[in-house]
One Martini backbone bead per residue (centre of mass of N, CA, C, O) as a GRO file, in nm:
protein
  127
    1MET     BB    1   9.704   8.187   8.825
    2SER     BB    2   9.863   8.449   8.943
    3ALA     BB    3  10.121   8.621   9.007
    4ARG     BB    4  10.344   8.694   9.284
    5GLU     BB    5  10.478   9.008   9.401
    6ILE     BB    6  10.732   9.132   9.585
    7ILE     BB    7  10.762   9.443   9.746
    8TYR     BB    8  11.067   9.651   9.744
    9THR     BB    9  11.219   9.928   9.933
   10SER     BB   10  11.487  10.127  10.061
   11GLN     BB   11  11.307  10.397  10.114
   12VAL     BB   12  11.201  10.197  10.327
   13ALA     BB   13  11.153  10.040  10.591
   14THR     BB   14  11.204   9.745  10.714
   15PRO     BB   15  11.013   9.493  10.765
   16PRO     BB   16  10.895   9.264  10.922
   17PRO     BB   17  10.898   8.916  10.859
   18MET     BB   18  10.561   8.894  10.850
   19PHE     BB   19  10.592   9.121  10.613
   20SER     BB   20  10.529   9.320  10.342
   21GLN     BB   21  10.512   9.609  10.182
   22ALA     BB   22  10.415   9.446   9.916
   23VAL     BB   23  10.169   9.318   9.673
   24LYS     BB   24  10.161   9.182   9.343
   25ALA     BB   25   9.828   9.123   9.202
   26ALA     BB   26   9.584   9.116   8.973
   27GLY     BB   27   9.651   9.435   8.905
   28LEU     BB   28   9.754   9.482   9.204
   29ILE     BB   29   9.833   9.676   9.506
   30PHE     BB   30   9.932   9.565   9.834
   31VAL     BB   31   9.958   9.766  10.109
   32SER     BB   32  10.080   9.766  10.392
   33GLY     BB   33  10.097   9.863  10.690
   34THR     BB   34  10.203  10.202  10.732
   35THR     BB   35  10.450  10.381  10.880
   36PRO     BB   36  10.646  10.666  11.015
   37THR     BB   37  10.914  10.543  10.912
   38ASP     BB   38  11.248  10.585  10.897
   39ALA     BB   39  11.488  10.444  10.697
   40LYS     BB   40  11.751  10.533  10.852
   41SER     BB   41  11.662  10.516  11.173
   42GLY     BB   42  11.376  10.350  11.244
   43ALA     BB   43  11.201  10.583  11.330
   44PHE     BB   44  10.968  10.777  11.414
   45LYS     BB   45  10.819  11.043  11.224
   46GLY     BB   46  10.699  11.256  11.426
   47HIS     BB   47  10.452  11.409  11.657
   48THR     BB   48  10.230  11.465  11.477
   49ILE     BB   49   9.974  11.372  11.278
   50GLN     BB   50  10.071  11.524  11.029
   51GLU     BB   51  10.364  11.421  11.022
   52GLN     BB   52  10.295  11.118  11.016
   53THR     BB   53  10.116  11.118  10.765
   54HIS     BB   54  10.331  11.224  10.575
   55GLN     BB   55  10.528  10.983  10.607
   56VAL     BB   56  10.339  10.762  10.520
   57MET     BB   57  10.290  10.879  10.231
   58ARG     BB   58  10.581  10.867  10.143
   59ASN     BB   59  10.610  10.562  10.174
   60ILE     BB   60  10.383  10.475   9.985
   61SER     BB   61  10.487  10.617   9.735
   62ALA     BB   62  10.752  10.451   9.717
   63ILE     BB   63  10.623  10.175   9.690
   64LEU     BB   64  10.456  10.231   9.436
   65ARG     BB   65  10.688  10.313   9.252
   66SER     BB   66  10.839  10.031   9.275
   67ALA     BB   67  10.561   9.900   9.133
   68GLY     BB   68  10.449  10.112   8.904
   69SER     BB   69  10.298  10.333   9.069
   70SER     BB   70  10.047  10.541   9.250
   71LEU     BB   71   9.841  10.749   9.422
   72GLU     BB   72   9.640  10.785   9.175
   73LYS     BB   73   9.580  10.448   9.201
   74VAL     BB   74   9.419  10.461   9.450
   75VAL     BB   75   9.115  10.284   9.575
   76SER     BB   76   9.209  10.200   9.876
   77ALA     BB   77   9.179  10.276  10.239
   78THR     BB   78   9.338  10.222  10.563
   79VAL     BB   79   9.295  10.387  10.870
   80ILE     BB   80   9.503  10.400  11.168
   81LEU     BB   81   9.436  10.514  11.490
   82ASP     BB   82   9.519  10.584  11.814
   83ASP     BB   83   9.339  10.860  11.806
   84GLY     BB   84   9.034  10.994  11.734
   85ALA     BB   85   9.126  11.300  11.775
   86ASP     BB   86   9.311  11.280  11.492
   87PHE     BB   87   9.121  11.297  11.246
   88GLU     BB   88   9.143  11.594  11.153
   89GLY     BB   89   9.456  11.603  11.116
   90MET     BB   90   9.470  11.378  10.909
   91ASN     BB   91   9.284  11.512  10.696
   92GLU     BB   92   9.459  11.757  10.643
   93GLU     BB   93   9.689  11.586  10.510
   94TRP     BB   94   9.534  11.404  10.312
   95LEU     BB   95   9.443  11.639  10.114
   96LYS     BB   96   9.734  11.681   9.998
   97TRP     BB   97   9.736  11.384   9.853
   98PHE     BB   98   9.394  11.404   9.802
   99PRO     BB   99   9.237  11.659   9.642
  100ASN     BB  100   9.133  11.447   9.421
  101LYS     BB  101   8.983  11.170   9.392
  102PRO     BB  102   8.951  10.987   9.630
  103PRO     BB  103   8.963  10.717   9.797
  104ALA     BB  104   8.851  10.477   9.942
  105ARG     BB  105   8.755  10.482  10.302
  106GLN     BB  106   8.881  10.385  10.624
  107VAL     BB  107   8.840  10.426  10.985
  108THR     BB  108   9.034  10.339  11.273
  109GLN     BB  109   9.127  10.198  11.580
  110LEU     BB  110   9.383  10.113  11.769
  111SER     BB  111   9.425   9.825  11.979
  112VAL     BB  112   9.736   9.847  11.963
  113LYS     BB  113   9.990   9.978  12.147
  114ILE     BB  114  10.241  10.206  12.014
  115GLU     BB  115  10.498  10.377  12.085
  116GLY     BB  116  10.444  10.684  11.898
  117LEU     BB  117  10.197  10.581  11.739
  118LYS     BB  118   9.933  10.740  11.529
  119VAL     BB  119   9.975  10.598  11.229
  120SER     BB  120   9.819  10.385  10.977
  121VAL     BB  121   9.853  10.257  10.629
  122ALA     BB  122   9.647  10.097  10.393
  123CYS     BB  123   9.651   9.976  10.042
  124ILE     BB  124   9.497   9.996   9.711
  125ALA     BB  125   9.629   9.950   9.377
  126LEU     BB  126   9.697  10.006   9.069
  127ALA     BB  127   9.941   9.875   8.846
   0.00000   0.00000   0.00000
Protein backbone atom coordinates (compact mmCIF):
# COMPACT_ATOMS: atom_id res chain seq x y z
CA MET A 1 0.00 0.00 0.00
CA SER A 2 1.43 3.37 -1.00
CA ALA A 3 1.58 6.39 1.24
CA ARG A 4 -1.12 9.01 1.08
CA GLU A 5 -0.10 12.66 1.33
CA ILE A 6 -2.56 15.48 2.06
CA ILE A 7 -1.87 18.49 -0.15
CA TYR A 8 -2.45 21.98 1.17
CA THR A 9 -1.49 25.45 -0.04
CA SER A 10 -2.29 28.79 1.58
CA GLN A 11 -2.63 30.25 -1.94
CA VAL A 12 -6.13 28.73 -2.03
CA ALA A 13 -8.94 29.18 0.49
CA THR A 14 -8.92 26.69 3.35
CA PRO A 15 -11.41 23.91 2.61
CA PRO A 16 -14.10 22.84 5.06
CA PRO A 17 -12.87 20.22 7.54
CA MET A 18 -14.62 17.37 5.72
CA PHE A 19 -12.19 17.35 2.77
CA SER A 20 -8.64 18.19 1.67
CA GLN A 21 -7.59 20.45 -1.19
CA ALA A 22 -5.98 17.36 -2.72
CA VAL A 23 -4.51 13.97 -1.92
CA LYS A 24 -1.36 12.57 -3.51
CA ALA A 25 -1.24 8.79 -3.77
CA ALA A 26 -0.18 6.05 -6.19
CA GLY A 27 1.58 8.52 -8.50
CA LEU A 28 -1.55 10.66 -8.90
CA ILE A 29 -2.95 13.85 -7.42
CA PHE A 30 -6.68 13.88 -6.69
CA VAL A 31 -7.89 17.49 -6.46
CA SER A 32 -11.14 17.93 -4.58
CA GLY A 33 -14.05 19.87 -6.04
CA THR A 34 -12.59 23.37 -6.21
CA THR A 35 -14.69 26.52 -6.17
CA PRO A 36 -13.89 30.07 -7.33
CA THR A 37 -13.13 31.12 -3.76
CA ASP A 38 -10.61 33.90 -3.21
CA ALA A 39 -7.98 32.88 -0.63
CA LYS A 40 -7.83 36.33 0.98
CA SER A 41 -11.52 37.23 1.25
CA GLY A 42 -13.02 33.74 1.41
CA ALA A 43 -15.74 34.90 -1.00
CA PHE A 44 -16.54 33.62 -4.47
CA LYS A 45 -14.60 35.62 -7.03
CA GLY A 46 -16.35 36.60 -10.25
CA HIS A 47 -19.92 37.07 -11.32
CA THR A 48 -19.83 35.52 -14.80
CA ILE A 49 -19.18 31.87 -15.58
CA GLN A 50 -15.96 32.86 -17.37
CA GLU A 51 -14.68 34.80 -14.32
CA GLN A 52 -15.56 31.99 -11.94
CA THR A 53 -14.05 29.30 -14.20
CA HIS A 54 -10.88 31.42 -14.40
CA GLN A 55 -10.64 31.59 -10.59
CA VAL A 56 -11.30 27.86 -10.22
CA MET A 57 -8.49 27.10 -12.66
CA ARG A 58 -6.13 29.49 -10.86
CA ASN A 59 -6.93 27.67 -7.61
CA ILE A 60 -6.42 24.22 -9.14
CA SER A 61 -3.15 25.35 -10.70
CA ALA A 62 -1.89 26.53 -7.29
CA ILE A 63 -2.91 23.24 -5.64
CA LEU A 64 -1.16 21.20 -8.33
CA ARG A 65 2.00 23.35 -8.12
CA SER A 66 2.14 22.79 -4.35
CA ALA A 67 1.96 19.04 -5.03
CA GLY A 68 4.77 19.18 -7.60
CA SER A 69 2.49 18.87 -10.62
CA SER A 70 0.77 21.17 -13.11
CA LEU A 71 -2.28 21.62 -15.32
CA GLU A 72 -0.33 19.99 -18.16
CA LYS A 73 -0.44 16.75 -16.17
CA VAL A 74 -4.23 16.71 -15.63
CA VAL A 75 -5.65 13.49 -17.07
CA SER A 76 -9.29 13.76 -16.00
CA ALA A 77 -11.64 16.51 -14.84
CA THR A 78 -15.19 16.72 -13.59
CA VAL A 79 -16.91 20.07 -14.06
CA ILE A 80 -20.06 20.82 -12.09
CA LEU A 81 -22.18 23.73 -13.27
CA ASP A 82 -25.00 25.43 -11.40
CA ASP A 83 -26.80 26.15 -14.68
CA GLY A 84 -26.47 24.09 -17.85
CA ALA A 85 -26.87 27.31 -19.84
CA ASP A 86 -23.33 28.24 -18.65
CA PHE A 87 -21.76 25.32 -20.57
CA GLU A 88 -20.66 27.44 -23.53
CA GLY A 89 -19.21 30.20 -21.35
CA MET A 90 -17.33 27.68 -19.20
CA ASN A 91 -15.89 26.07 -22.35
CA GLU A 92 -14.76 29.50 -23.57
CA GLU A 93 -12.58 29.93 -20.48
CA TRP A 94 -11.63 26.22 -20.29
CA LEU A 95 -9.94 26.42 -23.70
CA LYS A 96 -7.64 29.15 -22.41
CA TRP A 97 -6.30 26.74 -19.78
CA PHE A 98 -6.27 23.63 -21.98
CA PRO A 99 -5.67 24.87 -25.55
CA ASN A 100 -4.01 21.60 -26.63
CA LYS A 101 -4.34 17.99 -25.51
CA PRO A 102 -7.16 18.62 -22.99
CA PRO A 103 -7.86 16.07 -20.25
CA ALA A 104 -10.73 13.61 -20.36
CA ARG A 105 -13.71 15.49 -18.97
CA GLN A 106 -17.27 15.14 -17.88
CA VAL A 107 -19.72 17.92 -17.06
CA THR A 108 -22.76 17.67 -14.84
CA GLN A 109 -25.18 20.01 -13.15
CA LEU A 110 -25.02 20.86 -9.45
CA SER A 111 -27.90 19.28 -7.54
CA VAL A 112 -27.31 21.33 -4.38
CA LYS A 113 -27.65 25.08 -4.89
CA ILE A 114 -25.03 27.27 -3.22
CA GLU A 115 -25.73 30.99 -3.44
CA GLY A 116 -23.38 32.66 -5.92
CA LEU A 117 -21.58 29.47 -7.01
CA LYS A 118 -21.63 28.87 -10.78
CA VAL A 119 -18.90 26.23 -11.19
CA SER A 120 -16.79 23.68 -9.33
CA VAL A 121 -14.07 21.47 -10.80
CA ALA A 122 -12.38 18.32 -9.49
CA CYS A 123 -9.50 16.68 -11.32
CA ILE A 124 -6.89 13.96 -11.32
CA ALA A 125 -3.32 14.69 -12.40
CA LEU A 126 -0.06 12.82 -12.68
CA ALA A 127 2.23 13.53 -9.77
